[in-house]
XYZ file of C-alpha atoms in Angstrom:
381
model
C 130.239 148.626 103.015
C 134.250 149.585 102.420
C 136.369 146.919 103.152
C 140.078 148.678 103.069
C 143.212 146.423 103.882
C 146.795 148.035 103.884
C 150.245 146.328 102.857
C 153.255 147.656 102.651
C 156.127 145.844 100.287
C 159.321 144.400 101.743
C 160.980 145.892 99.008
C 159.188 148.690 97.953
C 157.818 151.393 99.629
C 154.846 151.895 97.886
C 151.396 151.254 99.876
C 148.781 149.481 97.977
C 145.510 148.851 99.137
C 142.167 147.151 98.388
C 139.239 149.093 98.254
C 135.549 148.891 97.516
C 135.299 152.771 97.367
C 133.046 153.280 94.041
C 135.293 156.792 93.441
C 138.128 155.100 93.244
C 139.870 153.817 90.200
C 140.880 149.426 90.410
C 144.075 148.121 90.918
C 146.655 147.520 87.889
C 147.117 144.177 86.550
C 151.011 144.226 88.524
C 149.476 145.960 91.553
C 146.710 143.379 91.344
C 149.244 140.595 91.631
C 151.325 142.086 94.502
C 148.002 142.124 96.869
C 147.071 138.769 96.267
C 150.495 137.324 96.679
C 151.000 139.454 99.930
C 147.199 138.148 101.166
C 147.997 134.534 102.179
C 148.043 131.151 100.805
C 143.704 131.081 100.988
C 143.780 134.086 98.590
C 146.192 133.008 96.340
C 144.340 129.397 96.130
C 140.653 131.103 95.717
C 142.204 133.206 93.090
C 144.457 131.093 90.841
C 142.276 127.874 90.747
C 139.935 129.439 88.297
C 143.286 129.728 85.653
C 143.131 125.804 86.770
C 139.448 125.332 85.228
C 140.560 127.424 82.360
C 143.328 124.887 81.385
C 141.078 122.041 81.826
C 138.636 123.668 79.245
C 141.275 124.183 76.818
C 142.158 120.607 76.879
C 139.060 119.756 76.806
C 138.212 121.638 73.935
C 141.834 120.662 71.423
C 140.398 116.998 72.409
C 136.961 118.177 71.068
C 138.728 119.365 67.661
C 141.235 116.431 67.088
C 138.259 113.945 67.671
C 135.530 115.919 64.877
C 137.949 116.619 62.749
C 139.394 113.245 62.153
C 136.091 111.501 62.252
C 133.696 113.902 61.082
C 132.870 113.822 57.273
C 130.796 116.916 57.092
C 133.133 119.672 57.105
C 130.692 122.588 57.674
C 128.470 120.811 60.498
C 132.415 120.304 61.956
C 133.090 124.175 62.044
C 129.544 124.985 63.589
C 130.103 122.011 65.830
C 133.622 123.509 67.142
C 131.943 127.262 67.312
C 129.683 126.127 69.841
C 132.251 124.377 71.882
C 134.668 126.613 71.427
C 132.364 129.378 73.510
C 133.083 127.523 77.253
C 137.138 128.223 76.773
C 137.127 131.225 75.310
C 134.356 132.922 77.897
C 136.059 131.563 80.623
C 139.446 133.121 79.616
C 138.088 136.515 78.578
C 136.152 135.975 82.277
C 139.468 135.187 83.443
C 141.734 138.724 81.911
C 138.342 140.597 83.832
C 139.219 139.066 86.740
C 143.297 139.546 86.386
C 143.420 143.255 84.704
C 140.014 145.114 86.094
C 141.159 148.207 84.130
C 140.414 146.381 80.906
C 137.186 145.053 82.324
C 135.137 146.913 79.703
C 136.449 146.250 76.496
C 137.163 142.506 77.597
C 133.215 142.289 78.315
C 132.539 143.958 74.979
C 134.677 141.118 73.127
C 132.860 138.551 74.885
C 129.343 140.140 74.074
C 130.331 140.034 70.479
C 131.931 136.804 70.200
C 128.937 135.032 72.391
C 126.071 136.943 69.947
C 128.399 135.100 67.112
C 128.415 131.541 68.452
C 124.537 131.876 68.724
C 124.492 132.709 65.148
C 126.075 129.865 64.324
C 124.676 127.191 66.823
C 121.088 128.205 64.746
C 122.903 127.720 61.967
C 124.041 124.380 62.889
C 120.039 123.334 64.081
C 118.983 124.075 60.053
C 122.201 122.427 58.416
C 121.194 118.935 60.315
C 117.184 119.430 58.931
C 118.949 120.373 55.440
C 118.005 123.741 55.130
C 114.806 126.162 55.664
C 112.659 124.039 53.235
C 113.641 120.674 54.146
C 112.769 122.109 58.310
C 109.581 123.056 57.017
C 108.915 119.906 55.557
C 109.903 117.838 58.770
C 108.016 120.378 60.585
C 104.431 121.065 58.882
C 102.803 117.395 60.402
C 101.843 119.013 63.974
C 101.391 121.969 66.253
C 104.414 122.748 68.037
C 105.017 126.188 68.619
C 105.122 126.036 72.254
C 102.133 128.590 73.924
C 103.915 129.347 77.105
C 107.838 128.862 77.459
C 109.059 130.400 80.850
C 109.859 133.648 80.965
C 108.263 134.497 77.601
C 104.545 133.723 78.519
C 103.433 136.640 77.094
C 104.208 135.847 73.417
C 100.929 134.051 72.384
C 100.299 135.692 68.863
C 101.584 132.104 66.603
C 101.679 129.656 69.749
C 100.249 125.935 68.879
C 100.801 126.329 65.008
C 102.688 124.274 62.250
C 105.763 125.320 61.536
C 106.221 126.832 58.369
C 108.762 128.945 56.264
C 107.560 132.099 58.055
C 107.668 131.091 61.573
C 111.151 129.534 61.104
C 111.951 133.278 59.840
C 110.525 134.736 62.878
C 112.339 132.020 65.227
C 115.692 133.355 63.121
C 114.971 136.822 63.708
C 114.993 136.195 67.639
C 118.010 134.602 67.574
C 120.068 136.753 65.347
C 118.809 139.823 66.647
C 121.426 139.512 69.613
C 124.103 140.026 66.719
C 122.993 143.272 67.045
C 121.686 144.795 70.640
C 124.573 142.678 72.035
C 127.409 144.511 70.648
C 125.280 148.187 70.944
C 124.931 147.096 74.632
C 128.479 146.226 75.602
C 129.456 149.068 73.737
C 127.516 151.896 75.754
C 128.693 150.216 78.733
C 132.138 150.420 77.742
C 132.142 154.066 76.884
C 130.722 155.117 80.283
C 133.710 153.158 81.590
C 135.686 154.011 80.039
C 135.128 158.080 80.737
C 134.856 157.524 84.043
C 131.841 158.933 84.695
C 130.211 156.460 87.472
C 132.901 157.723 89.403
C 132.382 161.564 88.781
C 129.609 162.799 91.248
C 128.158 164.915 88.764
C 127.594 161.922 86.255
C 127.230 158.838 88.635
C 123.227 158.933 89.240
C 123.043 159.525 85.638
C 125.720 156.758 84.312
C 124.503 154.014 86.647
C 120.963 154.643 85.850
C 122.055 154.207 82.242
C 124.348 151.253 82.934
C 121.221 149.625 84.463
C 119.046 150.675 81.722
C 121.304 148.873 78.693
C 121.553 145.741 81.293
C 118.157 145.675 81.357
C 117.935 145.531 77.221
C 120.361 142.597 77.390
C 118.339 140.435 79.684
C 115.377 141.524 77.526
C 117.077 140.473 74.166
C 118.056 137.257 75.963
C 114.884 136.460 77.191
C 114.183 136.805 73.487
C 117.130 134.286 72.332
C 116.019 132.122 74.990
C 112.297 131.645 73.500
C 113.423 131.495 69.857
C 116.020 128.646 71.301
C 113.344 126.953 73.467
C 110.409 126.933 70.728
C 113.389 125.063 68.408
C 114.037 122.715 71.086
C 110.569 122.091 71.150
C 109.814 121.910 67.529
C 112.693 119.426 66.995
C 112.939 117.379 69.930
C 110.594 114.528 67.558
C 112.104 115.237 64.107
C 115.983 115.702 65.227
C 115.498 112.689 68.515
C 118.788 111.259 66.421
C 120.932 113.842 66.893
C 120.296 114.499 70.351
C 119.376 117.896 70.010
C 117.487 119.198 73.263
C 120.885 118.254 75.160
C 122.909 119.948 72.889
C 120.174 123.184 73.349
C 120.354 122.935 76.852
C 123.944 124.326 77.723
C 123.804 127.071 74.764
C 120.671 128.014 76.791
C 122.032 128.269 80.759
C 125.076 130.132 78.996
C 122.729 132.676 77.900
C 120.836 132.981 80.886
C 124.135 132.343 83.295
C 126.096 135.593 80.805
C 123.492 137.921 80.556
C 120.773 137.606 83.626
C 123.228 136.818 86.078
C 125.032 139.896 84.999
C 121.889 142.257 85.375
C 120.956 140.573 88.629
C 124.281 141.397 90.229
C 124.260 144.809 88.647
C 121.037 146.102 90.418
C 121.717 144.261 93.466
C 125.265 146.022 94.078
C 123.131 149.663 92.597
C 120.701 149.225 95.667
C 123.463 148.258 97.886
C 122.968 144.676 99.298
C 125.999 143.566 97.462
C 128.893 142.675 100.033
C 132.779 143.754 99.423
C 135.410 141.349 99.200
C 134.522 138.446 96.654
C 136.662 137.249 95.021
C 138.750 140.715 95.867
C 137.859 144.220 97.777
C 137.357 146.636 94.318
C 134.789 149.096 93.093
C 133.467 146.558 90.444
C 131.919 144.401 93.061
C 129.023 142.864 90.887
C 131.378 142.572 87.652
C 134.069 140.435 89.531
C 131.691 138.336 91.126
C 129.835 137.624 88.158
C 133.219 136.457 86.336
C 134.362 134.702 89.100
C 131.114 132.559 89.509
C 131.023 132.534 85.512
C 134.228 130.465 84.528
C 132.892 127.904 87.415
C 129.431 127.717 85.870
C 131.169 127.369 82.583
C 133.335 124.387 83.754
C 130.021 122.217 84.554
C 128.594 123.434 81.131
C 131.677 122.139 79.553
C 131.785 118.778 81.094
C 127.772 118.497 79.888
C 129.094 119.876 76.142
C 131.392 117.385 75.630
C 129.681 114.522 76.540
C 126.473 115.601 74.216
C 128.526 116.842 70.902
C 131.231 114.357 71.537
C 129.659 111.558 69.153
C 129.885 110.421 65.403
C 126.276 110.747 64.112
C 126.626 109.018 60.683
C 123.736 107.613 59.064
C 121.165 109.784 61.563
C 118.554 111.086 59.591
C 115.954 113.576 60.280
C 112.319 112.139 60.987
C 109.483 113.475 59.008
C 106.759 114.350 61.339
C 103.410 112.952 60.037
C 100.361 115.099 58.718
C 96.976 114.731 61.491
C 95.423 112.950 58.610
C 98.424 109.921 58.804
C 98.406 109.561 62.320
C 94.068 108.239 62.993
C 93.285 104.509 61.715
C 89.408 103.359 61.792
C 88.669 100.383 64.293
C 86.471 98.210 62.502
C 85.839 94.972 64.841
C 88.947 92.710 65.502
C 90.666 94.801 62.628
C 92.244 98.280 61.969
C 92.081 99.692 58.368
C 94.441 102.349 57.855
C 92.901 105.175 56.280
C 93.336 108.972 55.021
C 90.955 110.843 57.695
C 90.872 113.657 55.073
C 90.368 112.096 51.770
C 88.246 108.989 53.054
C 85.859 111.724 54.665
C 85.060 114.007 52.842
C 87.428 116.607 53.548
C 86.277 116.049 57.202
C 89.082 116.270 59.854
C 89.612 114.245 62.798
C 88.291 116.880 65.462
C 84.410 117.034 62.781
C 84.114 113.343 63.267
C 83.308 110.854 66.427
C 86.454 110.400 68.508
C 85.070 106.795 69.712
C 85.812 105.555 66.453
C 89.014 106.423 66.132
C 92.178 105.308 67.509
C 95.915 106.904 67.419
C 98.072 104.805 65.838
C 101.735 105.150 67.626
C 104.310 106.124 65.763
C 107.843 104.672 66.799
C 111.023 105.811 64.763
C 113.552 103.091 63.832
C 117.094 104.238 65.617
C 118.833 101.101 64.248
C 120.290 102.351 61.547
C 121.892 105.281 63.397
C 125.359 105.038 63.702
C 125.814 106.575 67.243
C 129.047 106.444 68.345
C 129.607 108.083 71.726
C 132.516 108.755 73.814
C 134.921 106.908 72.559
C 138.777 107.301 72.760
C 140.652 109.062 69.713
């Protein structure tokens, strides 16, 4: 559906116009400006409030740096700390230049591709510097199945689900992650050539270039479905040994961005190529599903922001990482009015738990002492 609106300026004499015409080429950055000035005080409030959330964020994040810097005593957990943080700011602002110069639209989506596929780099590098490194994961990691089977959407990958973790598999979980350093960048670049050559709005090259635009937004929300599992079989793996550091919170918003950046994207994308997408939100223009996701983006980002700084903003001195016990440390024998902790394995004859009567066993519970973690949350600079 076109949605075509008219002005003329007082003191020019040029005509401009908002349009939802796919042929036609989107307003300047100046031109841009004009319309929404000229459109009434409800445009101009839907349309600069976002720069409002934007400012907020930045705030938000120089309070983030003055307070781990000046209390943080381990520089290089500091720097991943304020690479993951910094991500809600600076996506929001590049969502923001989308949004105010729709000519640049392309490349500005390209940057935040690439800087996004970085942050997730180093948010999995942040996960192994708390364990210590690969070895020292391993190590925390080995005492119990927890490879998740089934993790929505990836219920198809079942080839290592309910095993230890071990050197290998933290490889594997590595190579999901990382590999967005990769198709990201490839992606966003493709999509910024077509755009940049015009050719969705040539009629001899628009069923061709939107079937390929769809196509390379369909191996984004793949590789993110990917990211997502490697993220949500770490959350799983180190909810017990990392409880200290909080770490499924801190997973949790790295995760929605991934899914709210990439799926919402391709949602919007095939829903405008099929038509059902309306014209005029947040502003009549060919790029329909592109300024709608931005638009909703830097809101969604605002929330995750809010839930970011509460979760990283704490002093976590003296938290340790919790060694998950072996199956064999875990079973004691009831003998009467008295347990007698044994080795299942060794006392047994190299029996296991699962070979030998479950009636006679008990599970002892395992608590971890949090005392001696020095937890300081939200607290004023």
């Amino acid at each position: 559906m076109e949605n075509t609106t008219m002005m003329e300026s007082s003191t020019e004499s040029t005509i401009f116009t908002w349009t939802c015409d796919p042929r036609s080429q989107s307003s300047s950055a100046a031109d841009l400006l004009r319309m929404i000035n000229a459109s009434g005080i409800g445009m101009q409030v839907q349309m600069y409030f976002p720069i409002a959330l934007v400012v907020v964020m930045v705030i938000i994040f120089i309070e983030e740096v003055v307070f781990h810097v000046k209390n943080s005593s381990h520089w290089r957990r500091t720097i991943y700390t304020l690479w993951v943080l910094g991500v809600f700011p600076s996506l929001s602002f590049l969502s923001l230049l989308a949004i105010f110069i729709p000519r640049a639209s392309a490349v500005i989506d390209f940057a935040a591709g690439f800087y996004y596929a970085i942050v997730l780099k180093k948010f999995f590098m942040l996960i192994i510097h708390l364990y210590g490194g690969k070895q020292q994961m391993e190590n925390a990691l080995k005492g119990d199945r927890v490879v998740s089977a089934n993790p929505f959407p990836c219920c198809f990958v079942c080839c290592c689900h309910n095993q230890p973790m071990s050197l290998r598999r933290i490889n594997i979980l590595q190579s999901l992650v990382y590999q967005v350093v990769i198709i990201y960048p490839v992606c966003y670049f493709i999509q910024t050539v077509i755009s940049a050559e015009g050719l969705l709005q040539d009629p001899a090259t628009a069923r061709a270039a939107s079937f390929g635009m769809t196509l390379v937004g369909g191996i984004l929300t793949i590789s993110s479905f990917v990211c997502l599992y490697g993220f949500r079989v770490l959350s799983f793996a180190s909810g017990y040994s990392l409880q200290q550091f909080h770490i499924r919170t801190k997973i949790l918003p790295v995760q929605l961005v991934v899914a709210t950046k990439s799926i919402q994207e391709f949602v919007l994308g095939v829903t405008q190529r099929f038509g059902s997408l309306g014209c005029g939100f947040p502003y009549p223009d060919r790029q329909k599903d592109f300024l709608l996701h931005n638009y909703l983006f830097i809101y969604e980002l605002f929330v995750l922001a809010f839930i970011s700084w509460f979760t990283f903003r704490r002093l976590e001195e003296g938290c340790e990482v919790i060694i998950r016990p072996l199956p064999s440390e875990i079973y004691s024998v009831n003998t009467g009015n008295m347990t007698e902790a044994i080795n299942v394995g060794e006392q047994n004859g190299g029996m296991t738990y699962d070979d030998q009567d479950s009636n006679v066993y008990e599970k002892v519970e395992i608590k971890s002492d949090l005392t001696y973690c020095k937890d300081k949350a939200i607290e004023t600079v």
